[in-house]
Amino acid sequence: MLRGTPTRVENIGKLIMKKLIILAMLLMVGTVSLYPVQADYPEFTELVKKASPAVVNIRTTRSASKRFEGLDEQKVPEMFRRFVREMPDRQKPGPSAGSGFIIESNGYILTNNHVVDGAEEIIVALSDRREREAVIVGQDALSDLAVLKIEGENLPTLDMGSSDNLEAGQWVVAIGSPFGFEHSVTAGIVSATGRSLPENNGNYVPFIQTDVAINPGNSGGPLLDLNGKVVGINSQILTRSGGYMGLSFAIPIDVAMEVAEQLKEQGMVSRGWLGVLIQRVDRDLAESFGLDRPAGALVTQVFDDSPAEAGGLREGDIILSFNGKMIDLSSDLPHLVGRARVEAVATLEIMRGGKRQKVEVTIGKLDIEKIGPQGSDPALAANGNRIGIDIVDLEEVDKRRLEVNKGVLISQVYSGPAREAGVQRGDVLTDIDGEAIDSAEQLERLVAALPGGISVHIRVVRNKRPQYLALKVPVM
């Protein structure tokens, strides 16, 4: 063998090395394809530059509460009079701040009602440091919205987007004045849509939930999508500390602009009214009504002379859709009805007696009244039955006092199906399994005839408020 000539072993080694290199390169390519390079975060700079000029800071002045209003100094013991005289001026106004944004170039501004409610003076600070005094065009407490007007022409405005197409996971940006720090920018994602909150306006606003950092002073400011269009108005936070804790809520812009237009035109808002009380449908109620899953809004009461009564809705109906929009949660229904135009005809799909059907209802106008239910003091009776309750017939005077026109009074609840279903002493049982109850004797007969091991729905009136419960019938 000549010197310098590769041996067979060396050739094999080089071949193996080439294959290993190729294999490594293939593995690297495979790794890249399996784990793509993470995309960059959105760039907010241009969006903020374009949107910020239309965002305003709102300062309001309110009179401080008068803790000692009407106090006669002469009636105060001498040793305490010095403290009364040295108290700070009780008339001194207290300032507060919020945000808003210009929706029309001639000076119309949209903000939260709670930012300006009760204000004696409203000052709007523009992005160029000019200040204008604002007047309130209209306010709506149920949606927590207000429209203001300042003097001006050719003012910068924001473009309106659509909140109806907003989805969880989308990026959103907030601009506002948290704690007075004007034009602060925060960003996050949409956590959920269609949220109802346990507030006075919770049933009429399907809130957008985000994780955008919102603090006092952000209220009324815009929530923007990545195109710089307004999709919501930052309104509330859920907190135990008074500051941001990851749960922020915005009013959908589609709802807000409907309210704003009415406020501009007539200074008030007209909302649709159906005239029913409803409750959520849980798994047991869904089974008892013949639904394959919990859905819809269960009608517990139809008000007299209401659109629902005129349209043929009944207690025990489950409303599954409103004008083609599915009612997944019972809280979805007030959102849709409230946005419906007064005197418009709405088509409702309902479940009645285990069958689906459609009814048409002419929407009425909501008259905001709050009637607080009053308690009752029922008399006791002893008349046990299969489901573990004692009942007594109602006299006409009892029906008038309890504001019912049928049913029997539950005077005692024992361990058993009724207690497990949530029945309480003092409830009036008006229906069982779709049958109206007029007497204790009738209820006993119906209960005795029920097959064991099934779920049936019962309607009870508690503190003058009706509701449905799912009751498991015991096996005899």
XYZ file of C-alpha atoms in Angstrom:
476
model
C 0.000 0.000 0.000
C 1.373 3.367 -1.027
C 1.987 6.020 1.628
C -0.788 8.622 1.649
C -3.417 6.305 0.143
C -6.569 6.155 2.423
C -7.226 2.777 3.925
C -10.611 1.091 3.688
C -11.214 1.734 7.376
C -10.534 5.452 6.904
C -12.970 5.590 3.981
C -15.679 3.903 6.003
C -15.054 6.332 8.887
C -15.422 9.353 6.606
C -18.626 7.935 5.136
C -20.081 7.391 8.587
C -19.095 10.924 9.590
C -20.856 12.385 6.509
C -24.013 10.437 7.304
C -23.931 11.602 10.914
C -23.605 15.211 9.780
C -26.517 14.815 7.366
C -28.604 13.140 10.082
C -27.817 15.957 12.515
C -28.837 18.537 9.921
C -32.117 16.673 9.290
C -32.794 16.529 13.015
C -32.183 20.262 13.293
C -34.601 20.920 10.450
C -37.143 18.629 12.081
C -36.740 20.395 15.382
C -37.326 23.743 13.735
C -40.452 22.461 12.033
C -41.756 20.923 15.242
C -40.970 23.980 17.371
C -41.315 27.076 15.199
C -39.670 30.296 16.264
C -42.019 32.166 18.571
C -43.767 35.093 16.890
C -42.953 38.613 18.085
C -45.330 40.413 20.412
C -47.615 42.990 18.786
C -46.173 46.443 18.213
C -48.367 49.027 19.918
C -46.342 52.194 19.231
C -48.084 53.397 16.069
C -51.480 52.400 17.407
C -50.964 54.508 20.537
C -49.632 57.500 18.575
C -52.727 57.471 16.390
C -55.300 56.893 19.169
C -53.953 59.006 22.043
C -54.974 62.462 20.719
C -58.668 61.492 20.963
C -58.401 60.231 24.555
C -59.218 62.804 27.228
C -58.772 63.192 30.948
C -61.913 64.137 32.867
C -61.773 65.995 36.177
C -64.925 66.536 38.164
C -65.763 68.521 41.256
C -68.299 67.272 43.781
C -69.324 68.663 47.149
C -67.898 66.695 50.020
C -70.402 64.964 52.262
C -71.577 67.072 55.151
C -71.099 64.865 58.137
C -72.361 67.467 60.624
C -74.896 69.260 58.468
C -77.525 70.990 60.605
C -75.452 70.706 63.784
C -76.362 73.484 66.289
C -73.114 74.516 67.976
C -75.030 75.899 70.956
C -76.312 72.419 71.742
C -72.801 70.957 71.788
C -71.197 70.730 75.236
C -68.635 73.492 75.798
C -65.716 71.047 76.037
C -66.413 69.812 72.446
C -67.211 73.141 70.736
C -63.553 73.854 69.892
C -63.381 70.658 67.829
C -66.494 71.674 65.878
C -65.075 75.139 65.144
C -61.712 73.675 63.995
C -63.249 71.118 61.664
C -62.239 71.542 57.979
C -64.646 73.413 55.729
C -67.549 71.025 55.276
C -68.523 72.769 52.041
C -65.111 72.244 50.415
C -65.521 70.362 47.132
C -63.659 67.128 46.474
C -62.055 66.430 43.064
C -62.056 63.120 41.199
C -60.764 61.966 37.843
C -61.590 59.606 35.016
C -61.133 59.142 31.289
C -63.126 59.412 28.102
C -62.706 59.698 24.329
C -64.007 61.902 21.554
C -66.555 60.219 19.286
C -67.407 63.216 17.079
C -65.140 66.019 15.884
C -67.592 68.687 17.098
C -66.948 67.775 20.734
C -69.095 64.797 21.745
C -67.336 62.613 24.324
C -68.219 59.166 25.657
C -67.369 58.138 29.222
C -68.732 56.213 32.207
C -71.734 57.569 34.063
C -70.039 57.037 37.424
C -67.207 59.352 36.337
C -69.513 62.375 36.033
C -72.591 61.471 38.070
C -73.343 64.173 40.645
C -70.547 66.446 39.393
C -70.930 70.186 39.885
C -68.165 70.966 37.409
C -66.619 68.828 34.633
C -63.277 69.784 33.072
C -62.006 67.895 30.021
C -58.253 67.995 29.381
C -57.241 67.318 25.769
C -53.991 65.651 24.757
C -52.447 69.025 23.796
C -53.100 70.335 27.352
C -56.034 72.516 26.334
C -58.924 72.332 28.796
C -62.628 72.727 28.185
C -65.626 72.774 30.500
C -68.091 70.044 29.561
C -71.830 69.713 29.887
C -73.734 66.443 30.255
C -75.854 65.614 27.219
C -77.328 62.478 28.746
C -76.700 59.793 31.368
C -77.752 56.167 31.702
C -77.158 54.439 35.025
C -78.094 50.934 33.833
C -75.316 50.847 31.232
C -73.031 53.179 33.241
C -72.598 55.481 30.238
C -72.694 59.241 29.760
C -72.299 61.555 26.766
C -70.573 64.915 27.287
C -70.194 67.936 25.013
C -67.355 70.449 24.817
C -66.886 73.399 22.513
C -64.613 72.690 19.567
C -64.272 71.847 15.900
C -62.144 69.377 13.954
C -61.207 67.555 17.134
C -59.448 64.169 16.795
C -61.761 61.154 17.053
C -61.446 57.400 17.415
C -62.767 54.859 14.915
C -65.408 52.481 16.239
C -64.848 48.759 15.849
C -67.207 45.854 16.550
C -67.419 44.057 19.866
C -69.804 41.409 18.507
C -66.904 39.701 16.710
C -64.510 39.917 19.649
C -63.091 36.577 20.798
C -61.192 35.347 23.826
C -57.444 35.480 23.230
C -57.387 38.652 21.124
C -54.946 41.402 22.025
C -56.442 44.650 23.332
C -55.008 47.965 24.526
C -56.302 50.432 27.115
C -55.493 54.153 27.271
C -56.525 56.234 30.260
C -55.529 58.185 33.345
C -55.016 55.721 36.219
C -54.493 57.633 39.462
C -54.270 60.813 37.354
C -51.347 59.658 35.176
C -52.714 60.858 31.842
C -52.475 58.799 28.643
C -51.120 55.692 30.335
C -51.103 52.640 28.065
C -51.626 49.034 29.161
C -52.213 45.904 27.095
C -53.501 42.356 27.513
C -55.915 39.882 26.037
C -59.638 39.298 26.043
C -60.364 36.708 28.737
C -64.070 36.215 27.971
C -67.118 37.951 26.516
C -70.757 38.215 27.569
C -70.041 38.423 31.287
C -72.815 39.422 33.709
C -71.833 41.163 36.913
C -73.757 41.283 40.219
C -74.492 44.995 39.927
C -77.539 47.079 39.023
C -76.396 47.202 35.409
C -75.162 43.608 35.300
C -78.277 42.262 33.574
C -78.185 44.813 30.770
C -74.499 44.852 29.818
C -72.679 41.774 28.453
C -69.249 42.840 29.700
C -65.937 42.082 28.011
C -63.537 40.543 30.531
C -59.820 41.232 30.011
C -56.548 40.969 31.907
C -55.560 44.517 30.912
C -54.281 46.490 33.906
C -57.096 48.898 34.841
C -57.044 51.125 37.927
C -59.065 54.049 39.337
C -58.931 56.804 36.722
C -59.065 54.410 33.746
C -62.873 54.402 33.879
C -64.406 55.714 30.664
C -61.272 55.220 28.582
C -61.224 53.203 25.345
C -60.378 49.537 24.916
C -58.786 49.186 21.458
C -58.078 46.283 19.129
C -54.812 45.993 17.192
C -56.310 48.067 14.365
C -56.724 50.969 16.756
C -60.504 50.720 16.743
C -62.598 50.986 19.899
C -64.137 47.668 20.974
C -65.065 48.584 24.526
C -65.150 51.185 27.305
C -63.194 50.323 30.428
C -65.669 50.381 33.270
C -65.020 48.144 36.263
C -62.500 45.948 38.012
C -63.053 43.052 40.370
C -60.759 43.580 43.328
C -60.272 42.923 47.013
C -57.509 45.492 47.384
C -58.982 48.508 45.584
C -56.488 48.129 42.728
C -55.928 45.893 39.717
C -56.001 42.143 40.396
C -56.186 40.721 36.864
C -59.943 41.037 36.297
C -61.077 44.043 34.264
C -64.424 44.605 32.561
C -65.334 46.788 29.606
C -68.701 47.770 28.105
C -68.951 46.464 24.505
C -68.776 49.338 22.022
C -71.790 48.051 20.074
C -73.904 48.402 23.218
C -72.290 51.721 24.102
C -72.930 53.359 20.726
C -76.588 52.308 20.764
C -76.924 53.996 24.149
C -74.911 57.040 23.032
C -77.131 57.648 20.014
C -80.248 57.612 22.171
C -78.654 59.906 24.737
C -77.728 62.393 22.012
C -81.178 62.282 20.434
C -83.420 62.283 23.511
C -81.221 62.485 26.592
C -82.433 59.101 27.850
C -82.471 55.430 26.859
C -85.460 53.265 25.939
C -84.964 49.545 26.569
C -86.925 46.531 25.541
C -89.071 44.716 28.105
C -90.441 41.199 27.987
C -92.189 41.012 31.362
C -90.922 37.750 32.869
C -88.850 36.574 35.793
C -86.283 33.947 34.848
C -83.751 31.634 36.430
C -80.832 29.540 35.218
C -81.297 25.957 34.126
C -79.006 23.528 35.935
C -78.426 19.869 35.131
C -81.275 18.551 37.256
C -83.780 21.062 35.876
C -82.635 20.314 32.329
C -83.290 16.626 32.904
C -86.713 17.269 34.419
C -87.757 19.472 31.480
C -86.483 17.039 28.846
C -83.409 18.995 27.704
C -80.259 17.137 26.690
C -78.065 19.752 28.411
C -78.464 22.805 30.672
C -79.373 25.784 28.467
C -81.906 28.580 28.145
C -83.786 30.811 30.553
C -86.532 29.231 32.656
C -89.607 31.456 33.050
C -90.685 31.490 36.695
C -93.271 34.265 36.427
C -95.140 36.091 33.663
C -96.250 39.572 34.705
C -99.839 40.665 34.162
C -100.460 42.895 31.145
C -96.918 42.294 29.911
C -95.658 41.618 26.375
C -94.875 38.051 27.450
C -98.462 37.461 28.585
C -99.830 38.948 25.359
C -97.477 36.761 23.334
C -98.571 33.564 25.093
C -95.510 32.824 27.224
C -96.210 30.690 30.280
C -94.551 29.908 33.567
C -92.409 26.828 33.062
C -91.434 27.714 29.487
C -87.714 27.593 28.767
C -86.614 30.288 26.320
C -83.931 28.748 24.105
C -83.370 31.538 21.585
C -84.280 35.182 20.993
C -84.468 36.396 17.387
C -82.272 33.514 16.314
C -79.601 34.039 18.969
C -79.163 31.073 21.273
C -79.671 31.537 25.020
C -76.895 29.459 26.530
C -77.051 31.092 29.968
C -80.151 32.679 31.441
C -78.176 35.939 31.815
C -77.944 36.160 28.006
C -81.666 36.931 27.694
C -81.786 40.341 29.454
C -78.857 41.512 27.294
C -80.779 40.710 24.108
C -84.176 41.941 25.263
C -82.728 45.201 26.578
C -81.159 45.959 23.171
C -84.345 45.120 21.261
C -86.308 48.074 19.894
C -89.571 48.915 21.607
C -92.631 47.668 19.653
C -90.469 45.385 17.497
C -91.736 41.808 17.063
C -89.310 39.218 18.460
C -89.334 35.493 17.699
C -88.625 33.224 20.646
C -87.925 29.511 20.511
C -89.153 27.827 23.672
C -89.381 24.391 25.233
C -92.880 23.645 26.529
C -94.103 20.251 27.658
C -91.001 18.587 26.235
C -91.552 20.034 22.755
C -89.888 22.930 20.974
C -92.043 25.649 19.501
C -91.850 29.301 18.453
C -93.804 32.271 19.747
C -93.819 35.906 18.662
C -93.791 38.703 21.213
C -94.111 42.460 20.645
C -91.408 44.029 22.801
C -92.543 46.590 25.367
C -90.690 49.484 27.004
C -88.838 48.906 30.254
C -90.126 50.980 33.160
C -87.374 50.993 35.774
C -88.910 50.122 39.098
C -87.513 48.090 41.912
C -90.008 46.361 44.150
C -88.454 44.791 47.202
C -90.019 41.474 48.212
C -91.426 41.247 51.692
C -91.307 38.296 53.977
C -94.260 36.262 55.161
C -95.277 34.746 58.443
C -97.116 31.547 57.543
C -99.155 29.507 59.977
C -98.127 25.938 60.671
C -100.072 22.798 59.777
C -99.342 19.089 59.828
C -99.958 17.041 56.728
C -96.976 14.903 55.791
C -96.480 13.389 52.329
C -94.148 11.351 50.168
C -91.620 14.077 49.378
C -91.126 15.174 52.984
C -93.251 18.290 53.463
C -96.272 19.373 55.461
C -98.720 21.551 53.550
C -101.858 23.582 54.166
C -104.465 25.070 51.863
C -104.358 28.810 51.285
C -107.323 30.986 52.098
C -108.121 33.902 49.806
C -106.741 36.345 52.362
C -103.464 34.373 52.405
C -103.246 34.451 48.618
C -103.664 38.204 48.600
C -101.049 38.632 51.317
C -98.557 36.333 49.576
C -99.452 37.693 46.120
C -100.263 34.296 44.565
C -103.376 33.030 42.836
C -102.806 29.309 43.362
C -100.759 26.824 45.350
C -100.421 25.405 48.837
C -98.350 26.655 51.752
C -95.387 24.544 52.875
C -95.518 24.666 56.641
C -92.747 22.194 57.437
C -89.836 20.570 55.573
C -88.285 17.301 56.725
C -85.196 15.407 55.638
C -85.879 14.032 52.186
C -86.321 14.976 48.524
C -87.930 18.372 49.112
C -85.175 19.586 51.429
C -82.505 18.277 49.055
C -84.185 20.189 46.227
C -83.986 23.425 48.233
C -87.601 23.714 49.390
C -88.004 25.872 52.507
C -90.672 26.339 55.128
C -92.927 29.227 54.097
C -92.633 28.526 50.345
C -95.839 28.393 48.330
C -95.807 25.377 46.010
C -97.768 26.378 42.900
C -96.878 23.706 40.295
C -95.452 20.204 40.145
C -94.358 18.533 36.922
C -96.288 21.136 34.901
C -99.543 20.750 36.849
C -100.992 23.794 38.621
C -101.774 23.154 42.299
C -105.035 24.439 43.776
C -105.355 22.337 46.933
C -103.458 20.126 49.352
C -105.624 17.171 48.365
C -104.692 17.598 44.695
C -100.976 17.798 45.514
C -101.146 14.641 47.614
C -102.803 12.797 44.747
C -100.245 13.975 42.183
C -97.267 13.200 44.424
C -98.574 9.689 45.124
C -98.936 9.007 41.406
C -95.401 10.073 40.431
C -93.108 7.225 39.325
C -90.086 6.755 41.567
C -86.513 7.507 40.544
C -87.242 10.410 38.161
C -86.676 14.171 38.395
C -89.639 16.534 38.215
C -89.703 20.312 38.341
C -91.665 22.169 40.966
C -92.457 25.869 41.104
C -92.360 27.633 44.440
C -92.912 31.264 45.423
C -90.571 32.479 48.134
C -90.834 36.000 49.543
C -93.080 36.812 46.576
C -90.397 35.697 44.111
C -91.083 32.538 42.052
C -88.446 29.969 41.138
C -88.206 26.406 39.841
C -86.496 23.542 41.636
C -85.652 20.031 40.475
C -87.002 17.325 42.795
C -85.937 13.672 42.766
C -88.962 11.477 43.363
C -88.157 8.672 45.831
C -88.760 5.041 44.880
C -91.688 3.602 46.842
